């Protein structure tokens, strides 16, 4: 898939993470599942029956938000996610921390409200028990 070098990955030019509408979310969920999809293939997988032009417009908007990349397969255009679901979520969290006004307090509040399983995962990562540091 080709990326648009003008934009940050999954963020607006101002650095704010891309906000997704309901249909954009449904399309991104399909793209995050993997593979390159044509407009028609996406329509077939969506729970509603949107018009071709609607999905083409949604994909154009998602491309402007740097979430969707394209590649050609003959005369066919295939669409795929150029930002992982995890990277998009991390961009949203980073923006929320920046916007909070008190990064430390926000992080501590978030960590204190995490379920025990997530805390174990965080401890494991911070202690380097998973091989990544």
PDB file of C-alpha atoms in Angstrom, residues 12-125:
ATOM      1  CA  UNK A  12      -4.457  15.084  11.212  1.00  0.00           C
ATOM      2  CA  UNK A  13      -1.839  17.573  10.038  1.00  0.00           C
ATOM      3  CA  UNK A  14      -2.293  19.381  13.379  1.00  0.00           C
ATOM      4  CA  UNK A  15      -1.219  16.186  15.157  1.00  0.00           C
ATOM      5  CA  UNK A  16      -4.639  15.289  16.499  1.00  0.00           C
ATOM      6  CA  UNK A  17      -5.541  11.611  16.062  1.00  0.00           C
ATOM      7  CA  UNK A  18      -8.078  10.909  13.362  1.00  0.00           C
ATOM      8  CA  UNK A  19     -11.600  10.722  14.744  1.00  0.00           C
ATOM      9  CA  UNK A  20     -13.743   8.070  13.185  1.00  0.00           C
ATOM     10  CA  UNK A  21     -17.448   8.136  12.462  1.00  0.00           C
ATOM     11  CA  UNK A  22     -19.565   4.983  12.740  1.00  0.00           C
ATOM     12  CA  UNK A  23     -19.182   3.923   9.103  1.00  0.00           C
ATOM     13  CA  UNK A  24     -15.481   4.829   9.102  1.00  0.00           C
ATOM     14  CA  UNK A  25     -15.044   2.606  12.152  1.00  0.00           C
ATOM     15  CA  UNK A  26     -16.801  -0.304  10.441  1.00  0.00           C
ATOM     16  CA  UNK A  27     -14.598   0.099   7.361  1.00  0.00           C
ATOM     17  CA  UNK A  28     -11.417   0.363   9.428  1.00  0.00           C
ATOM     18  CA  UNK A  29     -12.382  -2.732  11.429  1.00  0.00           C
ATOM     19  CA  UNK A  30     -12.537  -4.666   8.153  1.00  0.00           C
ATOM     20  CA  UNK A  31      -9.255  -3.211   6.915  1.00  0.00           C
ATOM     21  CA  UNK A  32      -7.556  -3.982  10.242  1.00  0.00           C
ATOM     22  CA  UNK A  33      -8.627  -7.609   9.837  1.00  0.00           C
ATOM     23  CA  UNK A  34      -6.191  -7.635   6.947  1.00  0.00           C
ATOM     24  CA  UNK A  35      -5.775  -7.856   3.247  1.00  0.00           C
ATOM     25  CA  UNK A  36      -6.445  -5.445   0.462  1.00  0.00           C
ATOM     26  CA  UNK A  37     -10.086  -4.828  -0.347  1.00  0.00           C
ATOM     27  CA  UNK A  38     -11.894  -3.315  -3.282  1.00  0.00           C
ATOM     28  CA  UNK A  39     -14.794  -0.977  -2.623  1.00  0.00           C
ATOM     29  CA  UNK A  40     -17.213  -3.739  -3.629  1.00  0.00           C
ATOM     30  CA  UNK A  41     -15.535  -6.298  -1.334  1.00  0.00           C
ATOM     31  CA  UNK A  42     -15.925  -3.897   1.591  1.00  0.00           C
ATOM     32  CA  UNK A  43     -19.594  -3.294   0.771  1.00  0.00           C
ATOM     33  CA  UNK A  44     -20.215  -7.059   0.770  1.00  0.00           C
ATOM     34  CA  UNK A  45     -18.701  -7.380   4.263  1.00  0.00           C
ATOM     35  CA  UNK A  46     -20.457  -4.417   5.878  1.00  0.00           C
ATOM     36  CA  UNK A  47     -23.602  -5.073   7.957  1.00  0.00           C
ATOM     37  CA  UNK A  48     -25.556  -2.415   6.047  1.00  0.00           C
ATOM     38  CA  UNK A  49     -25.808  -2.060   2.275  1.00  0.00           C
ATOM     39  CA  UNK A  50     -24.189   1.326   1.599  1.00  0.00           C
ATOM     40  CA  UNK A  51     -23.912   2.785  -1.882  1.00  0.00           C
ATOM     41  CA  UNK A  52     -20.648   2.352  -3.770  1.00  0.00           C
ATOM     42  CA  UNK A  53     -20.136   6.122  -3.796  1.00  0.00           C
ATOM     43  CA  UNK A  54     -20.626   6.276  -0.012  1.00  0.00           C
ATOM     44  CA  UNK A  55     -17.836   3.762   0.630  1.00  0.00           C
ATOM     45  CA  UNK A  56     -15.606   5.396  -1.982  1.00  0.00           C
ATOM     46  CA  UNK A  57     -16.080   8.713  -0.158  1.00  0.00           C
ATOM     47  CA  UNK A  58     -15.413   7.102   3.246  1.00  0.00           C
ATOM     48  CA  UNK A  59     -12.204   5.552   1.898  1.00  0.00           C
ATOM     49  CA  UNK A  60     -11.141   8.924   0.475  1.00  0.00           C
ATOM     50  CA  UNK A  61     -11.745  10.545   3.857  1.00  0.00           C
ATOM     51  CA  UNK A  62      -9.819   7.794   5.647  1.00  0.00           C
ATOM     52  CA  UNK A  63      -6.966   8.233   3.174  1.00  0.00           C
ATOM     53  CA  UNK A  64      -6.885  11.979   3.950  1.00  0.00           C
ATOM     54  CA  UNK A  65      -6.675  11.009   7.635  1.00  0.00           C
ATOM     55  CA  UNK A  66      -3.658   8.809   6.740  1.00  0.00           C
ATOM     56  CA  UNK A  67      -5.372   5.644   7.929  1.00  0.00           C
ATOM     57  CA  UNK A  68      -5.941   4.034   4.524  1.00  0.00           C
ATOM     58  CA  UNK A  69      -3.378   3.316   1.831  1.00  0.00           C
ATOM     59  CA  UNK A  70      -3.954   2.098  -1.695  1.00  0.00           C
ATOM     60  CA  UNK A  71      -2.243  -0.119  -4.219  1.00  0.00           C
ATOM     61  CA  UNK A  72      -3.058  -1.063  -7.764  1.00  0.00           C
ATOM     62  CA  UNK A  73      -3.672  -4.632  -8.899  1.00  0.00           C
ATOM     63  CA  UNK A  74      -4.054  -4.242 -12.645  1.00  0.00           C
ATOM     64  CA  UNK A  75      -6.947  -1.834 -13.113  1.00  0.00           C
ATOM     65  CA  UNK A  76      -8.266  -2.493  -9.608  1.00  0.00           C
ATOM     66  CA  UNK A  77      -7.564  -0.283  -6.603  1.00  0.00           C
ATOM     67  CA  UNK A  78      -7.111  -2.138  -3.346  1.00  0.00           C
ATOM     68  CA  UNK A  79      -7.498  -0.417   0.001  1.00  0.00           C
ATOM     69  CA  UNK A  80      -5.754  -1.394   3.209  1.00  0.00           C
ATOM     70  CA  UNK A  81      -4.923   0.008   6.617  1.00  0.00           C
ATOM     71  CA  UNK A  82      -1.604   1.828   6.686  1.00  0.00           C
ATOM     72  CA  UNK A  83      -1.787   2.279  10.472  1.00  0.00           C
ATOM     73  CA  UNK A  84      -2.396  -0.649  12.788  1.00  0.00           C
ATOM     74  CA  UNK A  85      -5.331  -0.625  15.180  1.00  0.00           C
ATOM     75  CA  UNK A  86      -2.809  -0.566  18.043  1.00  0.00           C
ATOM     76  CA  UNK A  87      -0.907   2.391  16.596  1.00  0.00           C
ATOM     77  CA  UNK A  88      -4.163   4.305  16.135  1.00  0.00           C
ATOM     78  CA  UNK A  89      -5.188   3.567  19.750  1.00  0.00           C
ATOM     79  CA  UNK A  90      -1.750   4.662  20.974  1.00  0.00           C
ATOM     80  CA  UNK A  91      -2.077   7.923  18.997  1.00  0.00           C
ATOM     81  CA  UNK A  92      -5.435   8.577  20.677  1.00  0.00           C
ATOM     82  CA  UNK A  93      -3.967   7.881  24.127  1.00  0.00           C
ATOM     83  CA  UNK A  94      -0.951  10.115  23.459  1.00  0.00           C
ATOM     84  CA  UNK A  95      -3.208  12.948  22.354  1.00  0.00           C
ATOM     85  CA  UNK A  96      -5.389  12.517  25.452  1.00  0.00           C
ATOM     86  CA  UNK A  97      -2.307  12.746  27.673  1.00  0.00           C
ATOM     87  CA  UNK A  98      -1.110  15.882  25.871  1.00  0.00           C
ATOM     88  CA  UNK A  99      -4.545  17.484  26.129  1.00  0.00           C
ATOM     89  CA  UNK A 100      -5.007  16.582  29.806  1.00  0.00           C
ATOM     90  CA  UNK A 101      -2.949  19.463  31.147  1.00  0.00           C
ATOM     91  CA  UNK A 102      -1.353  17.192  33.757  1.00  0.00           C
ATOM     92  CA  UNK A 103       0.262  14.232  32.063  1.00  0.00           C
ATOM     93  CA  UNK A 104       1.526  12.634  35.288  1.00  0.00           C
ATOM     94  CA  UNK A 105      -1.833  12.828  37.069  1.00  0.00           C
ATOM     95  CA  UNK A 106      -3.597  11.441  34.000  1.00  0.00           C
ATOM     96  CA  UNK A 107      -1.194   8.512  33.691  1.00  0.00           C
ATOM     97  CA  UNK A 108      -1.493   7.721  37.400  1.00  0.00           C
ATOM     98  CA  UNK A 109      -5.287   7.930  37.282  1.00  0.00           C
ATOM     99  CA  UNK A 110      -5.352   5.653  34.238  1.00  0.00           C
ATOM    100  CA  UNK A 111      -2.989   3.103  35.799  1.00  0.00           C
ATOM    101  CA  UNK A 112      -4.911   3.145  39.093  1.00  0.00           C
ATOM    102  CA  UNK A 113      -8.125   2.355  37.232  1.00  0.00           C
ATOM    103  CA  UNK A 114      -6.667  -0.520  35.182  1.00  0.00           C
ATOM    104  CA  UNK A 115      -7.893  -4.082  35.705  1.00  0.00           C
ATOM    105  CA  UNK A 116      -5.422  -6.411  37.420  1.00  0.00           C
ATOM    106  CA  UNK A 117      -4.700  -8.350  34.198  1.00  0.00           C
ATOM    107  CA  UNK A 118      -3.654  -5.133  32.454  1.00  0.00           C
ATOM    108  CA  UNK A 119      -1.503  -4.138  35.429  1.00  0.00           C
ATOM    109  CA  UNK A 120       0.275  -7.523  35.264  1.00  0.00           C
ATOM    110  CA  UNK A 121       0.927  -6.984  31.566  1.00  0.00           C
ATOM    111  CA  UNK A 122       2.278  -3.493  32.215  1.00  0.00           C
ATOM    112  CA  UNK A 123       4.532  -4.712  35.044  1.00  0.00           C
ATOM    113  CA  UNK A 124       5.809  -7.545  32.860  1.00  0.00           C
ATOM    114  CA  UNK A 125       6.661  -5.111  30.070  1.00  0.00           C
TER     115      UNK A 125
END
